PDB file of C-alpha atoms in Angstrom:
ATOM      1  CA  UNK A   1     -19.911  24.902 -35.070  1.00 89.00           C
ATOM      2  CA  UNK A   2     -16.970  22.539 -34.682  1.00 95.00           C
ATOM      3  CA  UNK A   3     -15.786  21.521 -38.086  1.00 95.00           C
ATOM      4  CA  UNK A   4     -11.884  21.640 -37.686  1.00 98.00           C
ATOM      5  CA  UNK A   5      -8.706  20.286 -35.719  1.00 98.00           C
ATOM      6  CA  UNK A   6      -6.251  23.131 -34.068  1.00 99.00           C
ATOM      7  CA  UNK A   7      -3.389  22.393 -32.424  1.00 99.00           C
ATOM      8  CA  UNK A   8      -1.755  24.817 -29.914  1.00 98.00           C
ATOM      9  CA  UNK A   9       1.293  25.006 -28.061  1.00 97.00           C
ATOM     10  CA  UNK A  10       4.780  26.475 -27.633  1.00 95.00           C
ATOM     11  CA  UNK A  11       7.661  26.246 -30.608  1.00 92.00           C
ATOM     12  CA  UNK A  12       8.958  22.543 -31.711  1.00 93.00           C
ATOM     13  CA  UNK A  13       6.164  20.630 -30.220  1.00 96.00           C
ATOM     14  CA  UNK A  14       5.604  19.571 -33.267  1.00 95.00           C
ATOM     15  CA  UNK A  15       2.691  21.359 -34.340  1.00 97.00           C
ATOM     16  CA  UNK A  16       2.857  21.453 -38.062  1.00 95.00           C
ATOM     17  CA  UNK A  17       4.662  18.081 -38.960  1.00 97.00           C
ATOM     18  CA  UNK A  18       2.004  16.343 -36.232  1.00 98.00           C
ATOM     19  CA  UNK A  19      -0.238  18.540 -37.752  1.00 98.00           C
ATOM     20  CA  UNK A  20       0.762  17.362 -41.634  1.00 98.00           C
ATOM     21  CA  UNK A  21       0.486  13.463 -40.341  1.00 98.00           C
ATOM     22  CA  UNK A  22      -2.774  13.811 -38.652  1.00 98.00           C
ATOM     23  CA  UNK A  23      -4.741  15.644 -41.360  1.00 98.00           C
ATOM     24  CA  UNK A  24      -3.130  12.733 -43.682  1.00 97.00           C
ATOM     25  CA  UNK A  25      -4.705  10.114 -41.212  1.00 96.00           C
ATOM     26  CA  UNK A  26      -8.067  11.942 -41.074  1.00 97.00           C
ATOM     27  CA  UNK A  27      -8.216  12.460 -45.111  1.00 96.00           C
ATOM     28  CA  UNK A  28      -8.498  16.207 -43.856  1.00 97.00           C
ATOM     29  CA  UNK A  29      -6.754  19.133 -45.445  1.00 98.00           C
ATOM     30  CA  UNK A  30      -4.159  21.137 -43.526  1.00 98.00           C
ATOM     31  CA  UNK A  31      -3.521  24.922 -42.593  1.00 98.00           C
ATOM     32  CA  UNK A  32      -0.337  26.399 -41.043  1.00 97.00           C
ATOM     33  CA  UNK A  33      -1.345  29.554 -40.428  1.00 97.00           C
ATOM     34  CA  UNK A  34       2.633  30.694 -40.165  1.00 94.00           C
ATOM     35  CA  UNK A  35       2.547  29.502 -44.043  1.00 95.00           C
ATOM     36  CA  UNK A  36      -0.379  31.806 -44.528  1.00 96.00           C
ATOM     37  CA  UNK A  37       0.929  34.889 -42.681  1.00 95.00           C
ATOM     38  CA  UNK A  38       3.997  34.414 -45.494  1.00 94.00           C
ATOM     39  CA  UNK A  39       2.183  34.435 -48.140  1.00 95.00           C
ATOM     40  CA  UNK A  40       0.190  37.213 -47.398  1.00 96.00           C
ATOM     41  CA  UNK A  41       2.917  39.604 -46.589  1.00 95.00           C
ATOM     42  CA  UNK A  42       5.506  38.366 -49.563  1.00 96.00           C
ATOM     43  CA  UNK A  43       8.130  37.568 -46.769  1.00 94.00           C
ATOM     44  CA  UNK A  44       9.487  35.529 -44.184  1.00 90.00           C
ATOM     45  CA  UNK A  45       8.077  36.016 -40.276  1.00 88.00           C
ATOM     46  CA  UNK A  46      11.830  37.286 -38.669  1.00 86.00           C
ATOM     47  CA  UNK A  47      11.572  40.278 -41.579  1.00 89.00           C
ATOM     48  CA  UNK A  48       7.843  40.943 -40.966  1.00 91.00           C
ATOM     49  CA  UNK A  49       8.682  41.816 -37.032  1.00 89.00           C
ATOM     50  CA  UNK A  50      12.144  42.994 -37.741  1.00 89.00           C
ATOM     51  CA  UNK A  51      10.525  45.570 -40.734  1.00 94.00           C
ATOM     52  CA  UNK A  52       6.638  45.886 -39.725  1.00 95.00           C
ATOM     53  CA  UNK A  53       6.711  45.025 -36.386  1.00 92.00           C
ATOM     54  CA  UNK A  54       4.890  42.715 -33.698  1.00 91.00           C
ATOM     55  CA  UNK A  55       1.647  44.748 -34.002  1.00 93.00           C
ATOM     56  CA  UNK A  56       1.718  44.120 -37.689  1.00 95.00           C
ATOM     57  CA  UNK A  57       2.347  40.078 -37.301  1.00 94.00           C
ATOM     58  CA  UNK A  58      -0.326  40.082 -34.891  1.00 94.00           C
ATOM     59  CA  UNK A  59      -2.928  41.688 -37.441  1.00 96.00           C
ATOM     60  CA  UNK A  60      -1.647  38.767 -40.018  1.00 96.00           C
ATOM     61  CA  UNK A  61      -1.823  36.067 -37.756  1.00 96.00           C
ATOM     62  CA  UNK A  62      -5.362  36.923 -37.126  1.00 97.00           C
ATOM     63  CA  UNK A  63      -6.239  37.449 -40.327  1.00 97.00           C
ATOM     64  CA  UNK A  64      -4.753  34.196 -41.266  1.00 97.00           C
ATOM     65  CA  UNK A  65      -6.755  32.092 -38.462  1.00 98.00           C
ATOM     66  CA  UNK A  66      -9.714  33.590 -38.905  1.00 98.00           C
ATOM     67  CA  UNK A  67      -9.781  32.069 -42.994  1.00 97.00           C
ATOM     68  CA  UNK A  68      -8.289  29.107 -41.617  1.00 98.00           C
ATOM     69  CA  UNK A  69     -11.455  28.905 -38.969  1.00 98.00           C
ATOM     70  CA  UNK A  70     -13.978  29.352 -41.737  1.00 97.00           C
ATOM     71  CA  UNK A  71     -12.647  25.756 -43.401  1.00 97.00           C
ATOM     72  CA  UNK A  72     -14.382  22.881 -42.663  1.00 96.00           C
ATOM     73  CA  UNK A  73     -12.706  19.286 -42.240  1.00 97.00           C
ATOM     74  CA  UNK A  74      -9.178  20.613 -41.735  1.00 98.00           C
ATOM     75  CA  UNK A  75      -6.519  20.597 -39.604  1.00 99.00           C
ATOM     76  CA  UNK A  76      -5.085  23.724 -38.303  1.00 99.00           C
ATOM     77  CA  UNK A  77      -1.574  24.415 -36.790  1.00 98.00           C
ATOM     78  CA  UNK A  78      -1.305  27.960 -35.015  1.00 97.00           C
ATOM     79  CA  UNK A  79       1.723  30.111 -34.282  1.00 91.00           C
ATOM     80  CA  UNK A  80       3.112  29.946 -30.557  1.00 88.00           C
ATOM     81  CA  UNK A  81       1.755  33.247 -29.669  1.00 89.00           C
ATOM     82  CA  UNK A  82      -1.940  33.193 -31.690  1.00 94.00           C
ATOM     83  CA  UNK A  83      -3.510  31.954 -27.965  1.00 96.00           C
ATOM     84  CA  UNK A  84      -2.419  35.064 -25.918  1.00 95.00           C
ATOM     85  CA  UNK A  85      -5.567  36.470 -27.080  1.00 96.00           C
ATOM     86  CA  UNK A  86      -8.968  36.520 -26.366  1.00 97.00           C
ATOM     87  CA  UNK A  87     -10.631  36.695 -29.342  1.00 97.00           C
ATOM     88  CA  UNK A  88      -8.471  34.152 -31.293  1.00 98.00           C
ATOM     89  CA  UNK A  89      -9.130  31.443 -28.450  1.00 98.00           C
ATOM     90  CA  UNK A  90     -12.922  32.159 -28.562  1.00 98.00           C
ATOM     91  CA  UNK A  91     -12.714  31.667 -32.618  1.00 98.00           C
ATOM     92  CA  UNK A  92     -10.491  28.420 -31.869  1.00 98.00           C
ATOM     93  CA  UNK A  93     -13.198  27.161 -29.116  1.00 98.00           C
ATOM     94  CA  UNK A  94     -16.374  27.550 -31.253  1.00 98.00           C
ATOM     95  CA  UNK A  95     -14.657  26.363 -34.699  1.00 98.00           C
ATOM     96  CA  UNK A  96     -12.445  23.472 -33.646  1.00 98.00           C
ATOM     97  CA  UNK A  97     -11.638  20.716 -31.403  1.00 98.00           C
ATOM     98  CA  UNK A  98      -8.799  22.152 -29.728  1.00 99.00           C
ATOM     99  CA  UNK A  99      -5.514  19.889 -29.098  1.00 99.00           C
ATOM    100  CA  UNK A 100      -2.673  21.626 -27.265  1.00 99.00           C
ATOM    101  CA  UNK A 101       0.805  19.718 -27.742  1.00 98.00           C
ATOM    102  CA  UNK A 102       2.719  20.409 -25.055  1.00 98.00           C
ATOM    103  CA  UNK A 103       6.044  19.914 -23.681  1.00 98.00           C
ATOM    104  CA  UNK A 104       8.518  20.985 -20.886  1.00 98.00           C
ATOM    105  CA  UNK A 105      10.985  23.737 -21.133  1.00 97.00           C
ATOM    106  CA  UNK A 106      14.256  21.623 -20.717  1.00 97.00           C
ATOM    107  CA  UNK A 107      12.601  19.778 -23.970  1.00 98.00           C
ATOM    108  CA  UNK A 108      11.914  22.856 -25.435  1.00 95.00           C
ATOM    109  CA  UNK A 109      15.344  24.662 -25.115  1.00 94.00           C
ATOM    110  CA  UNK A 110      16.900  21.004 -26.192  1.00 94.00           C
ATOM    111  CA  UNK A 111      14.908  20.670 -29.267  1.00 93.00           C
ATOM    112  CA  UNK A 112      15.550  24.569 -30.173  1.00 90.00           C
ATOM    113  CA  UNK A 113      19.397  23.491 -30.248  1.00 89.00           C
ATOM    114  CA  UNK A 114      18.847  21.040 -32.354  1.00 90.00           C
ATOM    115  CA  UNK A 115      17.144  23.000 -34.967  1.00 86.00           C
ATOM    116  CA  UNK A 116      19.711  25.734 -34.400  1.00 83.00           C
ATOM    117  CA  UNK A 117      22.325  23.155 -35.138  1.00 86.00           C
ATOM    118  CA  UNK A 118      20.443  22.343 -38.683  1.00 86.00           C
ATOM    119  CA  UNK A 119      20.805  25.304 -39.584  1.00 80.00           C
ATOM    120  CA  UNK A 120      17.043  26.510 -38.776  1.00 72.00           C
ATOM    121  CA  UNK A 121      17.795  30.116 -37.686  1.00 60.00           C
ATOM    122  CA  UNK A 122      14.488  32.090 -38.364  1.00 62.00           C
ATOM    123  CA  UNK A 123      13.231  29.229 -35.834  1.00 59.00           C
ATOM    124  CA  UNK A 124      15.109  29.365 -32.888  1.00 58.00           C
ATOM    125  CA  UNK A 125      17.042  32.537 -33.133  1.00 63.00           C
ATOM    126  CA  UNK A 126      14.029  35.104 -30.659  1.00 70.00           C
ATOM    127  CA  UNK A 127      13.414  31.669 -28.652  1.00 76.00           C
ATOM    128  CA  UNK A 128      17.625  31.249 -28.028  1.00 76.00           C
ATOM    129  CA  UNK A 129      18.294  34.991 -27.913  1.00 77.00           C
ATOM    130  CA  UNK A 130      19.848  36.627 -24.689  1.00 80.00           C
ATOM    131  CA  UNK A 131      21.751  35.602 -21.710  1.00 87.00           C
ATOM    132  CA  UNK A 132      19.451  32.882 -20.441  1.00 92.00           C
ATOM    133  CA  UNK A 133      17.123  31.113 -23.447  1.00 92.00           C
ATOM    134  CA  UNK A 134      16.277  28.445 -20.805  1.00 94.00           C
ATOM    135  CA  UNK A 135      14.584  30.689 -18.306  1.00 94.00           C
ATOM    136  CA  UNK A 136      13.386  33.029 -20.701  1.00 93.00           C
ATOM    137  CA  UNK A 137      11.624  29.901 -22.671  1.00 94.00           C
ATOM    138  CA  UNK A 138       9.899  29.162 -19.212  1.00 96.00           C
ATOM    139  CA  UNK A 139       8.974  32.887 -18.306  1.00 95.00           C
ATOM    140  CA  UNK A 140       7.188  32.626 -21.667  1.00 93.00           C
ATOM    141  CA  UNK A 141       5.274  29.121 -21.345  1.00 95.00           C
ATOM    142  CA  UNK A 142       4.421  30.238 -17.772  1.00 96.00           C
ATOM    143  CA  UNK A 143       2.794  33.136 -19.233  1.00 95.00           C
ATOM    144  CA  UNK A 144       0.963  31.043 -21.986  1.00 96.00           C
ATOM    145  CA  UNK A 145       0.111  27.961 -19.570  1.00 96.00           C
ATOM    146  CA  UNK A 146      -3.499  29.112 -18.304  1.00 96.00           C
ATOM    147  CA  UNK A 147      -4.514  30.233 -21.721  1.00 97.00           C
ATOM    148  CA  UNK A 148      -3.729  26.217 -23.086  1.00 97.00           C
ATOM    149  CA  UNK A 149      -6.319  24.956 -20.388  1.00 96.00           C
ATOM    150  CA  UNK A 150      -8.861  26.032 -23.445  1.00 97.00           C
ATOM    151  CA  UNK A 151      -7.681  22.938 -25.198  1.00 98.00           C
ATOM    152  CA  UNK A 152     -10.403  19.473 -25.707  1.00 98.00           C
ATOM    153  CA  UNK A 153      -7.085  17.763 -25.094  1.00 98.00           C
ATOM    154  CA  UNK A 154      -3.718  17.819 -24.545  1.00 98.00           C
ATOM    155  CA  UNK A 155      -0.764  15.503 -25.606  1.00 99.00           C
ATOM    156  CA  UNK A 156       2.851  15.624 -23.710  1.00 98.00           C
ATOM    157  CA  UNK A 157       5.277  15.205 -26.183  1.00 98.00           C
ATOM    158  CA  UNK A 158       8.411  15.317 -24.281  1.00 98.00           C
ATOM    159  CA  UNK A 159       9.020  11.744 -24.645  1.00 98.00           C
ATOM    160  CA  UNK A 160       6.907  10.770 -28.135  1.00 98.00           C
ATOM    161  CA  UNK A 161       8.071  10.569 -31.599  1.00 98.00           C
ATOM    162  CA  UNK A 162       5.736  12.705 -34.173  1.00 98.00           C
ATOM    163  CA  UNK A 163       4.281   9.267 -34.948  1.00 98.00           C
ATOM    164  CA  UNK A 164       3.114   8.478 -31.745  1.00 99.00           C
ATOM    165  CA  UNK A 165       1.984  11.651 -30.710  1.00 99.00           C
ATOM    166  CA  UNK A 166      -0.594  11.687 -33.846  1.00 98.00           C
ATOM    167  CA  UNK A 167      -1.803   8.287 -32.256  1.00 98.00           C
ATOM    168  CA  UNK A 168      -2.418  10.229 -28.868  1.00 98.00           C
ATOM    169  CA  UNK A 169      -4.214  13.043 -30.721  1.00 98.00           C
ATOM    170  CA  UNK A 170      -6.533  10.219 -32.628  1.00 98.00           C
ATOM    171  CA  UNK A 171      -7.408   8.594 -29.388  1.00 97.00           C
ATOM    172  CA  UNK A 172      -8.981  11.937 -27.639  1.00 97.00           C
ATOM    173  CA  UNK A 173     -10.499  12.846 -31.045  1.00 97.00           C
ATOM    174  CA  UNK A 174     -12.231   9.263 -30.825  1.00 96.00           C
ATOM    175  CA  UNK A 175     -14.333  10.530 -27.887  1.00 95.00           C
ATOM    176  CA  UNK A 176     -15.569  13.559 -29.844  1.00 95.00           C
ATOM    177  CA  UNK A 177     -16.794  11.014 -32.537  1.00 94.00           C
ATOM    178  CA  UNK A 178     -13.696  11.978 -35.361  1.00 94.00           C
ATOM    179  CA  UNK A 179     -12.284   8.988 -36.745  1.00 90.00           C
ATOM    180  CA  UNK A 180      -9.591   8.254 -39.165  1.00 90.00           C
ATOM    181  CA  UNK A 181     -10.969   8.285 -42.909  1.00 79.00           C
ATOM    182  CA  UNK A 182      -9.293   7.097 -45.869  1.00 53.00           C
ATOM    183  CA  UNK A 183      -5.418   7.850 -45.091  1.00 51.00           C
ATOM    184  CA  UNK A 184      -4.224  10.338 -47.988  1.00 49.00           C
ATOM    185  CA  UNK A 185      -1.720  13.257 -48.959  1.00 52.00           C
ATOM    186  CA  UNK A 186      -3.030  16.344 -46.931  1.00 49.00           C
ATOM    187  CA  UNK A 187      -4.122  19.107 -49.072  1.00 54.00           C
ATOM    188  CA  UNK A 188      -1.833  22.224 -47.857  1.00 59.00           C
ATOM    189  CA  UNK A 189      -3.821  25.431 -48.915  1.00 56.00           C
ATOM    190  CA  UNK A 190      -2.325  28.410 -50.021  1.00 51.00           C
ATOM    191  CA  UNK A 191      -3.596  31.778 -48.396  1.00 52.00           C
ATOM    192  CA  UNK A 192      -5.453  32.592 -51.847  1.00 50.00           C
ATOM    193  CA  UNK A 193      -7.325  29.128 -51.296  1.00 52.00           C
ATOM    194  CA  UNK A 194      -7.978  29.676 -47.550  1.00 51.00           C
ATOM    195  CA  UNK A 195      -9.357  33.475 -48.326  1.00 47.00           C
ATOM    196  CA  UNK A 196     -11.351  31.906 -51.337  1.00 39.00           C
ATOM    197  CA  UNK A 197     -13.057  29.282 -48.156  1.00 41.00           C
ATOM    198  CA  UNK A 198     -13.793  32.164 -46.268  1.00 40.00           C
ATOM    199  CA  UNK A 199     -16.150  34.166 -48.694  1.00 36.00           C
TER     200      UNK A 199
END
């Protein structure tokens, strides 16, 4: 049954601060399942691949959506990569209303710059790594395009502030009947809450 918002899509469009707003407009609470995967392991994501490996963050991001899934009334923002496979978009699909934010590579490369020049490292440094981070950004988002056609709805974000892009998510939601409730701080869980919601 369909009892949550997810939002997919490739690095800095904006899926956890939309993600933040929007479960504050619904009166929902909110998951980041990258939050989760941290808390689980004790560290940050760059030193779980860099000391456990990708197999390893794969197990932990699956873990992590699948007690995120089992919520009800909350909004969920996923990891780039959590849509490559099958079994995590089938668990998406029959939990959630499925919003992909999307956005194209020239504004994805731009926007990685920008956090790089923040001094947001862990974030950009795989995306911005090697000789070419522009085509490698759209090698990657080519590979991940057909599996974002599982979304209820899609946003482009190239051109929206997070603000109006939450109004663009709100508007498709309105056709599958979810309206905004009573606007309030969203409730971030912790992974012992979200494991404590799945038992």
């Amino acid at each position: 049954m369909k009892e949550n918002v997810i939002l997919i899509g490739f690095s800095t469009t904006g899926k956890s601060k939309v993600g933040r707003m929007l479960a504050q407009r619904l009166g929902w609470d909110f998951v980041d399942t990258d939050d989760v995967i941290v808390e689980m392991a004790g560290k940050p994501i760059p030193d779980i691949l860099a000391q456990d490996g990708k197999d390893r963050f794969r197990e932990l991001e699956r873990e992590a959506l699948v007690r995120a899934c089992a919520r009800k009334r909350t909004v969920i923002a996923t990891g780039g990569g959590a849509i490559l496979f099958e079994k995590n978009r089938e668990l998406m699909q029959e939990r959630g209303w499925v919003v992909c934010l999307e956005a194209k590579p020239a504004t994805i490369y731009r926007r990685l710059k920008e956090a790089e020049a923040r001094g947001e490292p862990d974030v950009v440094r795989p995306l911005l790594a090697g000789p070419d981070p522009l085509e490698r950004i759209t090698w990657l988002k080519e590979i991940r395009q057909p599996y974002y056609a599982i979304a209820d709805w899609t946003v482009h974000t190239d051109v929206l502030t997070h603000a109006q892009v939450v109004e663009e998510v709100l508007h498709g939601l309105g056709y599958f009947g979810i309206k905004p409730g009573q606007p309030s701080e969203p409730r971030e869980e912790s992974a012992s809450s979200v494991e404590s919601a799945d038992q």
